[in-house]
mmCIF file of C-alpha atoms in Angstrom:
data_model
loop_
_atom_site.group_PDB
_atom_site.id
_atom_site.type_symbol
_atom_site.label_atom_id
_atom_site.label_comp_id
_atom_site.label_asym_id
_atom_site.label_seq_id
_atom_site.Cartn_x
_atom_site.Cartn_y
_atom_site.Cartn_z
ATOM 1 C CA MET Z 1 0.074 0.043 0.220
ATOM 2 C CA PRO Z 2 2.223 2.407 -0.546
ATOM 3 C CA TYR Z 3 2.123 6.158 -1.088
ATOM 4 C CA ILE Z 4 4.175 7.852 -3.149
ATOM 5 C CA PHE Z 5 4.125 11.964 -2.937
ATOM 6 C CA VAL Z 6 6.460 13.601 -5.403
ATOM 7 C CA GLN Z 7 7.074 17.288 -5.595
ATOM 8 C CA MET Z 8 8.787 18.934 -8.626
ATOM 9 C CA TRP Z 9 9.261 21.566 -10.118
ATOM 10 C CA SER Z 10 6.322 22.862 -12.835
ATOM 11 C CA GLY Z 11 7.031 22.000 -16.409
ATOM 12 C CA LYS Z 12 7.441 18.118 -16.509
ATOM 13 C CA THR Z 13 5.084 16.656 -19.618
ATOM 14 C CA GLU Z 14 2.717 14.293 -19.132
ATOM 15 C CA ASP Z 15 4.685 12.009 -20.802
ATOM 16 C CA GLN Z 16 7.677 11.973 -18.113
ATOM 17 C CA LYS Z 17 5.115 11.673 -15.136
ATOM 18 C CA ARG Z 18 3.724 8.511 -17.297
ATOM 19 C CA GLN Z 19 7.414 7.098 -16.921
ATOM 20 C CA LEU Z 20 7.784 7.960 -13.621
ATOM 21 C CA ALA Z 21 4.678 6.436 -12.514
ATOM 22 C CA LYS Z 22 5.696 3.272 -14.229
ATOM 23 C CA ALA Z 23 9.397 2.753 -13.259
ATOM 24 C CA ILE Z 24 8.441 3.945 -9.316
ATOM 25 C CA THR Z 25 5.916 1.416 -9.269
ATOM 26 C CA ASP Z 26 8.218 -1.156 -10.865
ATOM 27 C CA ALA Z 27 10.464 -0.602 -8.084
ATOM 28 C CA MET Z 28 7.716 -0.634 -5.545
ATOM 29 C CA GLU Z 29 6.472 -4.341 -7.090
ATOM 30 C CA ASN Z 30 10.076 -5.561 -7.495
ATOM 31 C CA ILE Z 31 11.780 -3.961 -4.748
ATOM 32 C CA GLY Z 32 9.360 -3.719 -1.858
ATOM 33 C CA LYS Z 33 7.430 -6.933 -2.783
ATOM 34 C CA VAL Z 34 4.318 -4.996 -2.850
ATOM 35 C CA THR Z 35 1.159 -5.707 -4.829
ATOM 36 C CA ARG Z 36 0.861 -3.429 -8.056
ATOM 37 C CA GLU Z 37 -2.619 -1.935 -7.940
ATOM 38 C CA ASN Z 38 -1.710 -0.768 -4.418
ATOM 39 C CA VAL Z 39 0.787 1.354 -5.757
ATOM 40 C CA TRP Z 40 -0.291 5.184 -5.775
ATOM 41 C CA VAL Z 41 1.744 7.975 -7.102
ATOM 42 C CA VAL Z 42 0.594 11.292 -6.806
ATOM 43 C CA PHE Z 43 2.895 14.469 -8.344
ATOM 44 C CA GLU Z 44 2.439 17.770 -7.392
ATOM 45 C CA ASP Z 45 3.658 20.797 -9.556
ATOM 46 C CA VAL Z 46 5.483 23.216 -7.687
ATOM 47 C CA GLU Z 47 6.241 26.552 -9.216
ATOM 48 C CA LYS Z 48 10.021 27.858 -8.594
ATOM 49 C CA SER Z 49 8.607 30.924 -6.795
ATOM 50 C CA ASN Z 50 7.291 28.517 -4.198
ATOM 51 C CA TRP Z 51 10.466 26.883 -3.621
ATOM 52 C CA ALA Z 52 13.093 28.096 -1.700
ATOM 53 C CA ILE Z 53 17.013 26.431 -1.410
ATOM 54 C CA GLY Z 54 19.004 27.537 0.814
ATOM 55 C CA GLY Z 55 16.869 30.621 1.575
ATOM 56 C CA GLN Z 56 16.509 31.834 -1.652
ATOM 57 C CA LEU Z 57 13.431 31.119 -4.171
ATOM 58 C CA ALA Z 58 14.391 29.044 -7.037
ATOM 59 C CA SER Z 59 12.927 31.782 -9.382
ATOM 60 C CA GLU Z 60 15.086 34.171 -8.293
ATOM 61 C CA MET Z 61 18.364 31.796 -8.238
ATOM 62 C CA SER Z 62 20.006 32.409 -11.779
ATOM 63 C CA LYS Z 63 19.438 36.095 -11.773
ATOM 64 C CA GLY Z 64 23.084 37.311 -12.243
ATOM 65 C CA MET M 1 -5.589 19.558 17.483
ATOM 66 C CA PRO M 2 -5.790 17.283 14.117
ATOM 67 C CA TYR M 3 -4.686 18.517 11.363
ATOM 68 C CA ILE M 4 -6.409 16.388 8.458
ATOM 69 C CA PHE M 5 -4.963 16.346 5.017
ATOM 70 C CA VAL M 6 -7.251 15.559 2.300
ATOM 71 C CA GLN M 7 -6.102 14.383 -1.404
ATOM 72 C CA MET M 8 -9.040 14.128 -3.349
ATOM 73 C CA TRP M 9 -9.578 14.133 -7.484
ATOM 74 C CA SER M 10 -10.441 17.506 -8.558
ATOM 75 C CA GLY M 11 -14.327 17.616 -9.416
ATOM 76 C CA LYS M 12 -15.409 17.711 -5.399
ATOM 77 C CA THR M 13 -18.029 20.991 -5.422
ATOM 78 C CA GLU M 14 -17.708 23.673 -2.680
ATOM 79 C CA ASP M 15 -20.910 21.854 -1.069
ATOM 80 C CA GLN M 16 -19.138 18.336 -1.389
ATOM 81 C CA LYS M 17 -16.255 19.704 0.810
ATOM 82 C CA ARG M 18 -18.695 21.935 2.888
ATOM 83 C CA GLN M 19 -20.586 18.510 4.110
ATOM 84 C CA LEU M 20 -17.004 16.510 4.076
ATOM 85 C CA ALA M 21 -15.138 19.341 6.616
ATOM 86 C CA LYS M 22 -18.440 18.592 8.808
ATOM 87 C CA ALA M 23 -18.750 15.047 8.853
ATOM 88 C CA ILE M 24 -14.827 14.516 9.780
ATOM 89 C CA THR M 25 -14.843 17.214 12.104
ATOM 90 C CA ASP M 26 -17.770 15.801 13.957
ATOM 91 C CA ALA M 27 -16.256 12.310 13.691
ATOM 92 C CA MET M 28 -12.956 14.116 15.524
ATOM 93 C CA GLU M 29 -15.302 16.275 18.216
ATOM 94 C CA ASN M 30 -16.921 12.597 18.653
ATOM 95 C CA ILE M 31 -14.793 10.320 18.433
ATOM 96 C CA GLY M 32 -11.695 11.679 18.942
ATOM 97 C CA LYS M 33 -12.594 13.951 22.033
ATOM 98 C CA VAL M 34 -10.859 17.221 20.440
ATOM 99 C CA THR M 35 -12.340 20.386 20.898
ATOM 100 C CA ARG M 36 -13.945 21.561 17.303
ATOM 101 C CA GLU M 37 -12.303 24.887 16.794
ATOM 102 C CA ASN M 38 -8.667 22.967 16.799
ATOM 103 C CA VAL M 39 -9.745 20.774 14.049
ATOM 104 C CA TRP M 40 -8.237 21.735 10.201
ATOM 105 C CA VAL M 41 -8.918 20.088 7.627
ATOM 106 C CA VAL M 42 -7.167 21.576 4.138
ATOM 107 C CA PHE M 43 -8.306 19.938 1.014
ATOM 108 C CA GLU M 44 -5.826 19.282 -2.139
ATOM 109 C CA ASP M 45 -7.567 18.794 -5.418
ATOM 110 C CA VAL M 46 -5.530 16.782 -8.052
ATOM 111 C CA GLU M 47 -5.745 16.174 -11.270
ATOM 112 C CA LYS M 48 -6.398 12.547 -12.398
ATOM 113 C CA SER M 49 -2.870 13.130 -14.635
ATOM 114 C CA ASN M 50 -0.987 13.612 -11.896
ATOM 115 C CA TRP M 51 -2.278 10.490 -9.710
ATOM 116 C CA ALA M 52 -1.019 7.144 -10.459
ATOM 117 C CA ILE M 53 -2.500 3.733 -9.554
ATOM 118 C CA GLY M 54 -0.986 0.309 -10.214
ATOM 119 C CA GLY M 55 1.726 2.209 -12.752
ATOM 120 C CA GLN M 56 -0.714 3.911 -14.218
ATOM 121 C CA LEU M 57 -1.705 7.351 -15.082
ATOM 122 C CA ALA M 58 -5.992 7.678 -13.042
ATOM 123 C CA SER M 59 -6.568 10.142 -16.497
ATOM 124 C CA GLU M 60 -5.166 7.266 -18.854
ATOM 125 C CA MET M 61 -7.300 4.413 -17.082
ATOM 126 C CA SER M 62 -10.159 3.947 -19.066
ATOM 127 C CA LYS M 63 -9.404 4.829 -22.426
ATOM 128 C CA GLY M 64 -10.200 1.088 -23.971
ATOM 129 C CA MET K 1 -9.117 7.723 -4.434
ATOM 130 C CA PRO K 2 -9.157 10.176 -1.566
ATOM 131 C CA TYR K 3 -6.074 9.335 0.289
ATOM 132 C CA ILE K 4 -6.629 11.403 3.623
ATOM 133 C CA PHE K 5 -3.324 11.998 5.788
ATOM 134 C CA VAL K 6 -4.548 12.625 9.806
ATOM 135 C CA GLN K 7 -2.152 13.973 12.509
ATOM 136 C CA MET K 8 -2.957 13.818 15.913
ATOM 137 C CA TRP K 9 -1.518 14.125 19.247
ATOM 138 C CA SER K 10 -0.401 10.937 20.869
ATOM 139 C CA GLY K 11 -2.699 9.178 22.879
ATOM 140 C CA LYS K 12 -5.546 8.293 20.806
ATOM 141 C CA THR K 13 -6.831 4.282 21.294
ATOM 142 C CA GLU K 14 -6.697 1.841 18.428
ATOM 143 C CA ASP K 15 -10.349 2.203 19.013
ATOM 144 C CA GLN K 16 -11.005 5.531 18.261
ATOM 145 C CA LYS K 17 -8.800 5.789 15.421
ATOM 146 C CA ARG K 18 -11.015 2.217 13.877
ATOM 147 C CA GLN K 19 -13.997 4.545 14.675
ATOM 148 C CA LEU K 20 -12.370 7.615 13.107
ATOM 149 C CA ALA K 21 -11.882 5.563 9.895
ATOM 150 C CA LYS K 22 -14.960 4.590 9.940
ATOM 151 C CA ALA K 23 -16.802 7.643 10.103
ATOM 152 C CA ILE K 24 -14.330 8.818 7.592
ATOM 153 C CA THR K 25 -14.871 6.601 5.374
ATOM 154 C CA ASP K 26 -18.344 6.714 5.473
ATOM 155 C CA ALA K 27 -18.612 10.832 4.909
ATOM 156 C CA MET K 28 -16.202 9.928 1.700
ATOM 157 C CA GLU K 29 -18.204 7.104 0.275
ATOM 158 C CA ASN K 30 -21.278 8.685 1.089
ATOM 159 C CA ILE K 31 -20.757 13.010 0.402
ATOM 160 C CA GLY K 32 -17.457 12.032 -2.044
ATOM 161 C CA LYS K 33 -19.264 9.566 -3.771
ATOM 162 C CA VAL K 34 -16.120 7.790 -3.873
ATOM 163 C CA THR K 35 -15.729 3.482 -3.960
ATOM 164 C CA ARG K 36 -15.441 2.758 -0.422
ATOM 165 C CA GLU K 37 -12.796 0.890 -0.954
ATOM 166 C CA ASN K 38 -10.580 3.460 -2.331
ATOM 167 C CA VAL K 39 -10.247 5.582 0.767
ATOM 168 C CA TRP K 40 -6.560 5.194 2.296
ATOM 169 C CA VAL K 41 -6.620 6.876 5.859
ATOM 170 C CA VAL K 42 -3.389 7.598 7.406
ATOM 171 C CA PHE K 43 -2.817 8.255 11.500
ATOM 172 C CA GLU K 44 0.238 9.941 12.219
ATOM 173 C CA ASP K 45 0.515 10.224 16.117
ATOM 174 C CA VAL K 46 2.450 13.131 16.950
ATOM 175 C CA GLU K 47 4.032 14.059 20.207
ATOM 176 C CA LYS K 48 3.127 17.000 22.093
ATOM 177 C CA SER K 49 6.775 18.271 22.351
ATOM 178 C CA ASN K 50 6.813 18.118 18.358
ATOM 179 C CA TRP K 51 3.675 20.348 17.826
ATOM 180 C CA ALA K 52 4.026 24.120 18.551
ATOM 181 C CA ILE K 53 0.903 26.423 18.505
ATOM 182 C CA GLY K 54 1.293 30.080 18.592
ATOM 183 C CA GLY K 55 5.320 29.481 18.934
ATOM 184 C CA GLN K 56 5.226 27.553 22.113
ATOM 185 C CA LEU K 57 5.422 23.690 22.221
ATOM 186 C CA ALA K 58 2.269 21.946 23.379
ATOM 187 C CA SER K 59 4.297 19.765 25.704
ATOM 188 C CA GLU K 60 4.933 23.049 27.383
ATOM 189 C CA MET K 61 1.396 24.952 27.325
ATOM 190 C CA SER K 62 0.543 24.326 30.671
ATOM 191 C CA LYS K 63 2.980 24.631 32.307
ATOM 192 C CA GLY K 64 2.048 27.298 35.159
ATOM 193 C CA MET N 1 18.837 18.395 5.128
ATOM 194 C CA PRO N 2 15.691 19.698 6.615
ATOM 195 C CA TYR N 3 12.818 19.742 4.839
ATOM 196 C CA ILE N 4 10.089 22.798 5.620
ATOM 197 C CA PHE N 5 6.270 22.818 4.171
ATOM 198 C CA VAL N 6 4.365 25.791 4.465
ATOM 199 C CA GLN N 7 1.128 25.720 3.823
ATOM 200 C CA MET N 8 -0.921 29.129 3.673
ATOM 201 C CA TRP N 9 -3.916 30.989 2.740
ATOM 202 C CA SER N 10 -3.438 32.197 -0.658
ATOM 203 C CA GLY N 11 -2.601 35.791 -1.253
ATOM 204 C CA LYS N 12 0.903 36.102 0.597
ATOM 205 C CA THR N 13 2.976 38.290 -1.773
ATOM 206 C CA GLU N 14 6.213 37.217 -3.775
ATOM 207 C CA ASP N 15 7.888 39.344 -1.585
ATOM 208 C CA GLN N 16 6.509 37.623 1.441
ATOM 209 C CA LYS N 17 7.105 33.867 0.812
ATOM 210 C CA ARG N 18 11.415 35.412 -0.056
ATOM 211 C CA GLN N 19 11.163 37.010 3.298
ATOM 212 C CA LEU N 20 9.645 33.990 5.369
ATOM 213 C CA ALA N 21 12.024 31.503 3.389
ATOM 214 C CA LYS N 22 15.139 33.679 4.324
ATOM 215 C CA ALA N 23 13.706 33.867 8.002
ATOM 216 C CA ILE N 24 13.023 30.199 8.354
ATOM 217 C CA THR N 25 16.189 29.269 6.869
ATOM 218 C CA ASP N 26 18.169 31.809 8.747
ATOM 219 C CA ALA N 27 16.868 29.527 12.164
ATOM 220 C CA MET N 28 17.708 26.517 10.931
ATOM 221 C CA GLU N 29 20.997 27.436 9.587
ATOM 222 C CA ASN N 30 21.434 29.129 13.763
ATOM 223 C CA ILE N 31 19.333 27.432 15.874
ATOM 224 C CA GLY N 32 19.103 23.822 13.593
ATOM 225 C CA LYS N 33 23.112 23.995 13.007
ATOM 226 C CA VAL N 34 22.424 22.869 9.621
ATOM 227 C CA THR N 35 23.812 24.034 6.497
ATOM 228 C CA ARG N 36 22.065 26.205 5.063
ATOM 229 C CA GLU N 37 22.187 25.055 1.318
ATOM 230 C CA ASN N 38 20.497 21.922 2.566
ATOM 231 C CA VAL N 39 17.361 23.539 3.823
ATOM 232 C CA TRP N 40 14.302 23.290 1.605
ATOM 233 C CA VAL N 41 11.286 25.354 1.479
ATOM 234 C CA VAL N 42 8.418 24.645 -0.207
ATOM 235 C CA PHE N 43 5.391 27.014 -0.062
ATOM 236 C CA GLU N 44 1.523 25.726 -0.906
ATOM 237 C CA ASP N 45 -0.957 28.603 -0.885
ATOM 238 C CA VAL N 46 -4.473 27.232 0.009
ATOM 239 C CA GLU N 47 -7.914 28.747 -1.346
ATOM 240 C CA LYS N 48 -9.966 29.643 1.835
ATOM 241 C CA SER N 49 -12.533 27.186 0.176
ATOM 242 C CA ASN N 50 -10.166 24.317 0.669
ATOM 243 C CA TRP N 51 -9.490 25.016 4.344
ATOM 244 C CA ALA N 52 -11.800 24.534 7.444
ATOM 245 C CA ILE N 53 -11.580 25.374 10.813
ATOM 246 C CA GLY N 54 -14.040 24.073 13.681
ATOM 247 C CA GLY N 55 -15.889 22.490 10.686
ATOM 248 C CA GLN N 56 -16.388 25.770 8.436
ATOM 249 C CA LEU N 57 -14.989 26.069 5.529
ATOM 250 C CA ALA N 58 -12.617 29.318 5.602
ATOM 251 C CA SER N 59 -14.368 30.763 2.737
ATOM 252 C CA GLU N 60 -17.609 31.075 4.396
ATOM 253 C CA MET N 61 -16.520 31.915 7.990
ATOM 254 C CA SER N 62 -16.838 35.822 8.321
ATOM 255 C CA LYS N 63 -20.717 35.356 6.472
ATOM 256 C CA GLY N 64 -22.705 37.459 9.048
ATOM 257 C CA MET H 1 15.303 19.621 -6.547
ATOM 258 C CA PRO H 2 12.338 16.468 -6.382
ATOM 259 C CA TYR H 3 11.333 15.823 -3.017
ATOM 260 C CA ILE H 4 10.288 12.204 -2.813
ATOM 261 C CA PHE H 5 7.872 10.978 -0.174
ATOM 262 C CA VAL H 6 7.322 7.356 0.261
ATOM 263 C CA GLN H 7 4.603 5.935 2.842
ATOM 264 C CA MET H 8 4.801 2.144 3.485
ATOM 265 C CA TRP H 9 3.924 -0.095 5.911
ATOM 266 C CA SER H 10 6.563 -0.924 8.645
ATOM 267 C CA GLY H 11 8.957 -4.388 7.938
ATOM 268 C CA LYS H 12 10.715 -3.259 4.983
ATOM 269 C CA THR H 13 14.305 -3.574 5.430
ATOM 270 C CA GLU H 14 17.310 -0.886 5.037
ATOM 271 C CA ASP H 15 18.545 -3.166 2.048
ATOM 272 C CA GLN H 16 15.423 -2.791 0.675
ATOM 273 C CA LYS H 17 14.896 1.362 1.240
ATOM 274 C CA ARG H 18 18.822 1.421 0.003
ATOM 275 C CA GLN H 19 17.475 -0.257 -3.482
ATOM 276 C CA LEU H 20 14.232 1.662 -3.704
ATOM 277 C CA ALA H 21 16.271 5.023 -3.055
ATOM 278 C CA LYS H 22 18.699 4.552 -5.521
ATOM 279 C CA ALA H 23 15.822 3.198 -8.216
ATOM 280 C CA ILE H 24 13.488 6.173 -7.176
ATOM 281 C CA THR H 25 16.708 8.281 -8.208
ATOM 282 C CA ASP H 26 17.751 6.789 -11.406
ATOM 283 C CA ALA H 27 14.154 7.458 -13.282
ATOM 284 C CA MET H 28 14.034 11.316 -11.847
ATOM 285 C CA GLU H 29 17.522 11.525 -13.314
ATOM 286 C CA ASN H 30 16.808 9.735 -16.415
ATOM 287 C CA ILE H 31 13.395 10.375 -17.239
ATOM 288 C CA GLY H 32 12.846 13.797 -15.110
ATOM 289 C CA LYS H 33 16.330 15.275 -16.149
ATOM 290 C CA VAL H 34 17.019 16.530 -12.874
ATOM 291 C CA THR H 35 20.588 16.511 -11.337
ATOM 292 C CA ARG H 36 21.047 13.327 -8.901
ATOM 293 C CA GLU H 37 22.498 15.156 -6.371
ATOM 294 C CA ASN H 38 18.937 17.315 -5.802
ATOM 295 C CA VAL H 39 16.779 14.308 -5.335
ATOM 296 C CA TRP H 40 15.822 13.988 -1.885
ATOM 297 C CA VAL H 41 13.947 10.461 -0.973
ATOM 298 C CA VAL H 42 12.181 10.977 2.710
ATOM 299 C CA PHE H 43 10.655 7.152 3.919
ATOM 300 C CA GLU H 44 8.331 7.028 6.437
ATOM 301 C CA ASP H 45 7.121 3.424 8.368
ATOM 302 C CA VAL H 46 3.545 2.954 9.137
ATOM 303 C CA GLU H 47 2.225 0.600 11.159
ATOM 304 C CA LYS H 48 -0.795 -1.417 9.841
ATOM 305 C CA SER H 49 -2.816 -0.049 12.835
ATOM 306 C CA ASN H 50 -2.059 3.487 11.090
ATOM 307 C CA TRP H 51 -3.254 2.950 8.067
ATOM 308 C CA ALA H 52 -7.175 2.327 7.079
ATOM 309 C CA ILE H 53 -8.446 0.773 3.372
ATOM 310 C CA GLY H 54 -11.794 1.025 2.952
ATOM 311 C CA GLY H 55 -12.733 1.913 6.453
ATOM 312 C CA GLN H 56 -10.963 -0.879 8.122
ATOM 313 C CA LEU H 57 -7.698 -0.305 10.120
ATOM 314 C CA ALA H 58 -5.006 -2.578 7.976
ATOM 315 C CA SER H 59 -4.328 -4.768 11.104
ATOM 316 C CA GLU H 60 -7.914 -6.272 11.041
ATOM 317 C CA MET H 61 -8.069 -7.081 7.688
ATOM 318 C CA SER H 62 -7.143 -10.457 7.581
ATOM 319 C CA LYS H 63 -8.764 -11.734 10.747
ATOM 320 C CA GLY H 64 -11.400 -14.461 9.404
ATOM 321 C CA MET O 1 -3.665 30.067 9.483
ATOM 322 C CA PRO O 2 -0.479 28.783 8.502
ATOM 323 C CA TYR O 3 0.463 25.058 8.573
ATOM 324 C CA ILE O 4 4.525 24.193 8.694
ATOM 325 C CA PHE O 5 5.750 20.871 8.628
ATOM 326 C CA VAL O 6 9.327 20.407 9.040
ATOM 327 C CA GLN O 7 11.200 17.416 8.601
ATOM 328 C CA MET O 8 14.749 17.093 10.257
ATOM 329 C CA TRP O 9 17.746 14.593 10.797
ATOM 330 C CA SER O 10 16.967 13.118 14.462
ATOM 331 C CA GLY O 11 19.031 15.038 16.977
ATOM 332 C CA LYS O 12 17.657 17.965 17.582
ATOM 333 C CA THR O 13 16.722 18.649 20.929
ATOM 334 C CA GLU O 14 13.665 19.836 23.251
ATOM 335 C CA ASP O 15 15.121 23.149 23.056
ATOM 336 C CA GLN O 16 16.235 23.514 19.644
ATOM 337 C CA LYS O 17 12.817 22.729 18.964
ATOM 338 C CA ARG O 18 11.242 25.612 21.108
ATOM 339 C CA GLN O 19 13.826 28.189 19.655
ATOM 340 C CA LEU O 20 12.335 26.883 16.034
ATOM 341 C CA ALA O 21 9.213 27.175 16.565
ATOM 342 C CA LYS O 22 9.709 30.555 18.253
ATOM 343 C CA ALA O 23 11.541 31.771 15.459
ATOM 344 C CA ILE O 24 8.893 30.358 12.381
ATOM 345 C CA THR O 25 6.223 31.509 14.400
ATOM 346 C CA ASP O 26 7.779 35.384 14.915
ATOM 347 C CA ALA O 27 8.466 35.252 11.319
ATOM 348 C CA MET O 28 4.601 34.391 10.270
ATOM 349 C CA GLU O 29 3.757 37.035 12.442
ATOM 350 C CA ASN O 30 5.892 39.320 11.394
ATOM 351 C CA ILE O 31 6.336 39.009 7.893
ATOM 352 C CA GLY O 32 2.985 37.139 6.486
ATOM 353 C CA LYS O 33 0.946 39.233 9.532
ATOM 354 C CA VAL O 34 -0.867 36.170 10.583
ATOM 355 C CA THR O 35 -2.294 36.095 14.214
ATOM 356 C CA ARG O 36 0.421 33.672 16.096
ATOM 357 C CA GLU O 37 -2.180 31.404 17.857
ATOM 358 C CA ASN O 38 -2.835 30.627 14.345
ATOM 359 C CA VAL O 39 0.583 28.971 13.525
ATOM 360 C CA TRP O 40 1.008 25.545 14.352
ATOM 361 C CA VAL O 41 4.431 23.854 13.697
ATOM 362 C CA VAL O 42 4.365 20.153 13.513
ATOM 363 C CA PHE O 43 8.336 18.573 13.496
ATOM 364 C CA GLU O 44 8.864 15.064 12.430
ATOM 365 C CA ASP O 45 12.369 13.563 13.409
ATOM 366 C CA VAL O 46 13.342 11.454 10.428
ATOM 367 C CA GLU O 47 16.156 8.722 10.725
ATOM 368 C CA LYS O 48 19.325 9.208 8.132
ATOM 369 C CA SER O 49 18.548 5.598 7.175
ATOM 370 C CA ASN O 50 15.489 6.475 6.346
ATOM 371 C CA TRP O 51 16.157 10.177 3.679
ATOM 372 C CA ALA O 52 18.237 9.380 0.935
ATOM 373 C CA ILE O 53 19.834 12.180 -1.398
ATOM 374 C CA GLY O 54 21.356 11.411 -4.698
ATOM 375 C CA GLY O 55 20.203 7.994 -4.179
ATOM 376 C CA GLN O 56 22.005 6.991 -1.158
ATOM 377 C CA LEU O 57 20.615 6.414 2.243
ATOM 378 C CA ALA O 58 21.800 9.718 4.162
ATOM 379 C CA SER O 59 23.123 7.069 7.387
ATOM 380 C CA GLU O 60 26.039 5.453 4.978
ATOM 381 C CA MET O 61 26.987 8.755 3.654
ATOM 382 C CA SER O 62 30.033 9.468 5.248
ATOM 383 C CA LYS O 63 31.459 5.461 4.992
ATOM 384 C CA GLY O 64 34.747 5.903 3.450
#
């Protein structure tokens, strides 16, 4: 019954999410030995202006 | 002081959320014996394209 | 497919959790119109020393 | 490696987030003694209609 | 910068977590095109008595 | 009504959490302009063996 919550910066395509969900679920099935149908993967797209690293918003990080 | 985080597929109406919040809070008050005012319920609407079950995006599940 | 995450102060009994899970799931089924089997409720017991309100740890709140 | 997840009602400006991220990271560095670069702060703006207190949606709280 | 939070039933070994972390990070790097060092995977072991499915605690599910 | 969830490696003292909670709440009050009493900070201590960075468990990172 794993629940996997994935927060990433916005911009991933639906195809990337499809592949990520498959890869994570494969790992849970093969390594974690859980039934495939019982794996939930929830994605959350986070804007860079909502994600700070080292005290700085990621949306402002490469500004000069 | 319960904090309840509810992730559901998008599409619930405000009226459904109103009723869900009330029902969950009632349960916390009556069963959990907590003060009603101290119950927080936070809803998050998740697109089906952001929710995978069994390694497949829910947005693509009933496609043929 | 609702996922409900419940953080409460430690001390709830298994019987309270059983009743809370049932009540929350009933609400999701009746109000949210989701299939009962697809409702996951995950409880997390949090020590009062890990929960601050108004800037004060709950474990120290009624001290004097 | 602290991960800090901040849920607030929508309406905060980017400048407020910038200052909040800095203040939280300062605290983690000075009090928690962690390397500044290893502090992640993720903000989530939550609509009042998705946040219930005491069983009532915040979007409806001051209605008369 | 992906943050991945994995809730599973207690009982996974450290070796399983090591392999899961590697597999998830590989996927993030290869499919999500993120820098490997920026992938955080946080595991949480959840007791079956804290996880309800369909309104029933998982700890009580196969009790005849 | 901010809810702040802080995941850190185990080992922080109660005094550090007390100071962190105060500093974070001060920031929410002064910068976020929210009522102090409405700020909840929840800490979660995470073992290094449950936290992977770059695909490696933190508990095994400085092993030679």
